[in-house]
Coordinates of C-alpha atoms and ligand atoms in Angstrom, one line a residue:
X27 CA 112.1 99.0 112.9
X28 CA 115.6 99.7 113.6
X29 CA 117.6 102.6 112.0
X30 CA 114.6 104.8 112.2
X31 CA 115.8 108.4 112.6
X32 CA 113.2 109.5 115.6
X33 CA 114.1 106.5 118.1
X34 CA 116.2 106.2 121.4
X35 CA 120.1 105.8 120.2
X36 CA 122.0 102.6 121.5
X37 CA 125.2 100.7 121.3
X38 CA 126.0 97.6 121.6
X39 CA 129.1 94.9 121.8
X40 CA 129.0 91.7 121.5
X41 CA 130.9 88.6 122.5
X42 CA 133.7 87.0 120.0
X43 CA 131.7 84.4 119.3
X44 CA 128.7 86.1 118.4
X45 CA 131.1 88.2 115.6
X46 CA 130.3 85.5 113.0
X47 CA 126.5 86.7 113.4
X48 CA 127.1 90.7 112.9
X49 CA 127.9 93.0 110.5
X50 CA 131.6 94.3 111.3
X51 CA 130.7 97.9 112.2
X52 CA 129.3 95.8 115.5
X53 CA 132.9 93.9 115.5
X54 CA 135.5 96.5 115.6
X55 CA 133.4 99.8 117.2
X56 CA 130.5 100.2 119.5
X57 CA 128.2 101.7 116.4
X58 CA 125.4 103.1 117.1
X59 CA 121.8 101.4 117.0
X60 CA 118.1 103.5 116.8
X61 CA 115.6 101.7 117.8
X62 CA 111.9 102.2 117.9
X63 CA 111.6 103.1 121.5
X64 CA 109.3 99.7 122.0
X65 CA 111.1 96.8 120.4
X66 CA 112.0 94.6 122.6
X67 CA 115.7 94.2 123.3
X68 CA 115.4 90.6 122.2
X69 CA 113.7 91.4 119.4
X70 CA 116.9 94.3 118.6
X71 CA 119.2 91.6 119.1
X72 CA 117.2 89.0 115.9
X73 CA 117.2 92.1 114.3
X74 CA 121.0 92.7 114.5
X75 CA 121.6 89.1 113.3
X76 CA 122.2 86.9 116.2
X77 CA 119.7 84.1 116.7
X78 CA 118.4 84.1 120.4
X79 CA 120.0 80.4 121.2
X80 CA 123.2 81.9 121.2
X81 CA 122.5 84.7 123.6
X82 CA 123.6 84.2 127.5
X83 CA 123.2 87.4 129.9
X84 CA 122.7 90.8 128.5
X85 CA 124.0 93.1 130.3
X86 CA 122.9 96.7 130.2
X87 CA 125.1 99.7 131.7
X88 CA 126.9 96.6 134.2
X89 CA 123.2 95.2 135.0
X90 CA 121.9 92.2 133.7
X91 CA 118.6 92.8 131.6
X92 CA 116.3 89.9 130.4
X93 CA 115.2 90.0 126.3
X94 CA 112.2 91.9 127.5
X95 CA 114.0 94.9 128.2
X96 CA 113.3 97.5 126.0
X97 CA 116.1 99.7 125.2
X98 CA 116.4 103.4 126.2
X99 CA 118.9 106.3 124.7
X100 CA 122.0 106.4 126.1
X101 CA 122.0 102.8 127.0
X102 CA 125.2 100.8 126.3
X103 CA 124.2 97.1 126.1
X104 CA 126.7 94.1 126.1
X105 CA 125.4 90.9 124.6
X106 CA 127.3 87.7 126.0
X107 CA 127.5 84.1 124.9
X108 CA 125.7 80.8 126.3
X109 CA 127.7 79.5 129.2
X110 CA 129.7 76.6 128.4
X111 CA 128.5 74.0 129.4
X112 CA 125.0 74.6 128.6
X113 CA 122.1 73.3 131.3
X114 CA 118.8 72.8 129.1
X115 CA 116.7 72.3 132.0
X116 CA 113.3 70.3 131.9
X117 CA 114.0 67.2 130.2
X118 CA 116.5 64.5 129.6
X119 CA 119.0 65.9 127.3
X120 CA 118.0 64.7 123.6
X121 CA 118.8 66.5 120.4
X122 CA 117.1 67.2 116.8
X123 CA 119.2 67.8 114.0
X124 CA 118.3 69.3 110.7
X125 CA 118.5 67.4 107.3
X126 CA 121.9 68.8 106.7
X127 CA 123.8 67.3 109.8
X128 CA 123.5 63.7 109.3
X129 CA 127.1 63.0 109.6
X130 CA 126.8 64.8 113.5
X131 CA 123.7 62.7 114.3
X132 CA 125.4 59.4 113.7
X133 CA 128.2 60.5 115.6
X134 CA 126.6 61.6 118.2
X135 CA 124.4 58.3 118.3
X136 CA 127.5 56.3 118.3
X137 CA 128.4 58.2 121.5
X138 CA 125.1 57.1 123.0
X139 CA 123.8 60.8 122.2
X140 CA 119.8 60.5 121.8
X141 CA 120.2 62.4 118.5
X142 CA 117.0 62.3 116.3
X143 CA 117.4 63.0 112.6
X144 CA 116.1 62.2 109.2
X145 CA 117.6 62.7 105.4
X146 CA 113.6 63.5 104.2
X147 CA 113.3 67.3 104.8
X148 CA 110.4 67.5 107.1
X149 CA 110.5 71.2 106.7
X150 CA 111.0 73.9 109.2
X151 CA 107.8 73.8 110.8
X152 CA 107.7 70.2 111.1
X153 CA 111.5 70.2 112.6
X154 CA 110.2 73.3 115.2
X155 CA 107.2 71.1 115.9
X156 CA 108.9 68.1 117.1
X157 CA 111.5 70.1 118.8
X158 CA 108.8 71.2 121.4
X159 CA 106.8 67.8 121.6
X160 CA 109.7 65.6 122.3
X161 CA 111.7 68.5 124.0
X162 CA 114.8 68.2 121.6
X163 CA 117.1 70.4 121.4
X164 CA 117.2 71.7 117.7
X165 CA 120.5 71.8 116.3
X166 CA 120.9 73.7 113.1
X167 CA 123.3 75.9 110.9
X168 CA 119.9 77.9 109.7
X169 CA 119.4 80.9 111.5
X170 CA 115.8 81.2 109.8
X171 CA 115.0 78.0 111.8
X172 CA 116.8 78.7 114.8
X173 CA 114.6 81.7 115.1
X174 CA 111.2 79.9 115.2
X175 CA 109.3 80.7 118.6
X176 CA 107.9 77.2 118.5
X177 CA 111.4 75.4 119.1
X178 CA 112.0 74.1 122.9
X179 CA 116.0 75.2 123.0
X180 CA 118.2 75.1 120.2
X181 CA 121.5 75.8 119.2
X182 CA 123.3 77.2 115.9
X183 CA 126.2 74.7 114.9
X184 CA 129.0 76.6 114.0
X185 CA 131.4 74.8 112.1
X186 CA 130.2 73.1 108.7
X187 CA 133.1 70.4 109.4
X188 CA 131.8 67.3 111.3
X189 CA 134.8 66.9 113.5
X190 CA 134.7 70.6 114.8
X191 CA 131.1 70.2 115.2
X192 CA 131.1 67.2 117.5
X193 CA 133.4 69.0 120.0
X194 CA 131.2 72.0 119.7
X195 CA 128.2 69.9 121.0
X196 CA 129.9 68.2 123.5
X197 CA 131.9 71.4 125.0
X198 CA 128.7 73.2 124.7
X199 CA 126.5 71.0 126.3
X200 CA 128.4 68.5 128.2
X201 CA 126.1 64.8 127.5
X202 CA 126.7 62.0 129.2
X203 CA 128.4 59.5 126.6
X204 CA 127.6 56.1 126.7
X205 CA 129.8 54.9 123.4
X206 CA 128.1 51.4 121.2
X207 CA 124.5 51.2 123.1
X208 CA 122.8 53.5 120.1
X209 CA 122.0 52.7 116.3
X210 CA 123.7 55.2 114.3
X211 CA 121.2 54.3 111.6
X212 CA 118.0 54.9 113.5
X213 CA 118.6 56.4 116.9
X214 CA 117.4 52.9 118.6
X215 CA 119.0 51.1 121.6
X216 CA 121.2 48.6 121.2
X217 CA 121.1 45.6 123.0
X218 CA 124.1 42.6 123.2
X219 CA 123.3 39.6 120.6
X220 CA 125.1 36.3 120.3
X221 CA 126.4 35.4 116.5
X222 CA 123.6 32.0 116.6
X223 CA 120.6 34.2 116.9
X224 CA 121.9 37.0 114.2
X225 CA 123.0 34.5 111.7
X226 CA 120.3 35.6 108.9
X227 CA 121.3 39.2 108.8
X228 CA 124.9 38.0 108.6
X229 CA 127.1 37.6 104.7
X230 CA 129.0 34.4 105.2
X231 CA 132.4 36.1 105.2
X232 CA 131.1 37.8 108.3
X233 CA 129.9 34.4 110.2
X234 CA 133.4 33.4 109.9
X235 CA 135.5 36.9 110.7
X236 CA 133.6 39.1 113.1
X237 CA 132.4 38.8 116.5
X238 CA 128.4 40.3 116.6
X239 CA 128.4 42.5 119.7
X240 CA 125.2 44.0 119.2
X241 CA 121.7 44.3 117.8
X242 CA 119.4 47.4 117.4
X243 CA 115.7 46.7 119.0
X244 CA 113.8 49.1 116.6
X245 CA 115.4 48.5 113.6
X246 CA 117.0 44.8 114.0
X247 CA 120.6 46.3 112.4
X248 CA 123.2 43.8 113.3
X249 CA 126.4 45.4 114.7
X250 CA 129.7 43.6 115.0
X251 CA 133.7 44.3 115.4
X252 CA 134.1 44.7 112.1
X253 CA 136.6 47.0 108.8
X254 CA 135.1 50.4 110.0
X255 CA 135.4 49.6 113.8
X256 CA 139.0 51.2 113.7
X257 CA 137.5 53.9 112.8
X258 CA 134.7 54.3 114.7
X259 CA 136.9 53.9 118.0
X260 CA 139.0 56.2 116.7
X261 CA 136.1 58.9 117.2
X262 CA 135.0 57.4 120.3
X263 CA 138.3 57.5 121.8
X264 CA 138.5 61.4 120.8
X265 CA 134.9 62.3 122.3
X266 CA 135.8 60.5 125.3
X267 CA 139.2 62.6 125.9
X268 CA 137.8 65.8 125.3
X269 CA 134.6 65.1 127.5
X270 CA 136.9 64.3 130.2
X271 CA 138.9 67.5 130.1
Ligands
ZN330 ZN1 118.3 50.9 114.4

């Protein structure tokens, strides 16, 4: 499709943040680009490397284009990033994360992020699937995945380090934290419990320590103020300063 030698001639640039998606003759110059004269500029864009999600406006000779354009010779085309924060219009904010970003979903859900996940691989289609049912947002580091037309909205994770990729989702997409209302186990809501009527989930050492704050309602998981609550705040504190500013 591209590089064919009969096709209109393009170039294109491409926002810093997109750079981790192309090859560098896209970084440092303006190469050029053949197309196949009816390729969608969407379509180009895959092509090139950079999965849709993480396209904002595209911007064609100073107009904005949609990914239905389809490029002409002679066009210069700029390709922008999302715009921070994100809106996902439509539905209630709620995530999907693949089988490799367990550590984010339990973050996220001790924020009170709806963040559905699994450690059993459903497999792509299955993820793409329940993306569009429930209307999650898909997060991923799999470009493959990210590229499925089935998916409601996603969005490529870019850092493999779980710190760096909670402040990516929260810059990105701004949610609404609600810290120690959400199971990190299973995604459920929490609701307040008193020690007398959690007793039988509880080791005796922890009857006498800890103070039970909470219990999950789909999964019955006791919660209380206990060795990894230092922690735990320790995140929530962070998430809450840099939501603020
Ligand atoms: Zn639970």
């Amino acid at each position: 499709m591209l590089c064919g030698v009969n096709g209109p001639q393009t170039s294109f640039s491409f926002a810093p943040e997109l750079h981790a998606f192309v090859t560098a003759e896209h970084i440092t110059a303006r190469a050029p680009v053949v197309t196949d004269g009816s390729s969608t500029l969407g379509h180009v864009v895959e092509s090139l490397g950079v999965p849709l999600t993480e396209v904002g406006r595209l911007v064609v000779d100073g107009s904005e284009v949609s990914v239905a354009h389809i490029p002409r010779a002679g066009e210069h085309i700029e390709v922008r990033g999302v715009e921070r924060p994100q809106r996902v219009p439509g539905a209630p904010l709620r995530f999907l994360l693949d089988v490799h970003l367990g550590t984010l979903a339990r973050r996220l859900r001790l924020l009170g992020v709806d963040a559905a996940y699994t450690n059993e691989d459903p497999g792509d289609a299955a993820l793409a699937a329940l993306s569009a049912k429930e209307r999650r947002v898909l997060l991923s580091r799999d470009r493959g995945l990210l590229r499925r037309r089935e998916i409601w909205a996603g969005a490529f994770v870019y850092s493999d380090r779980p710190d760096d990729q909670l402040r990516d989702v929260l810059e990105r997409f701004a949610p609404t934290l609600a810290p120690w209302t959400r199971c990190t186990a299973c995604n459920g809501r929490l609701a307040d419990a008193d020690k007398e009527s959690v007793r039988e989930h509880l080791q005796h050492g922890t009857q006498r320590t800890y103070d039970v704050f909470a219990q999950c309602t789909a999964c019955g998981r006791v919660y209380w103020r206990g060795a990894h609550h230092a922690r735990l705040e320790a995140i929530v504190e962070k998430a809450l300063r840099y939501s603020a500013g």
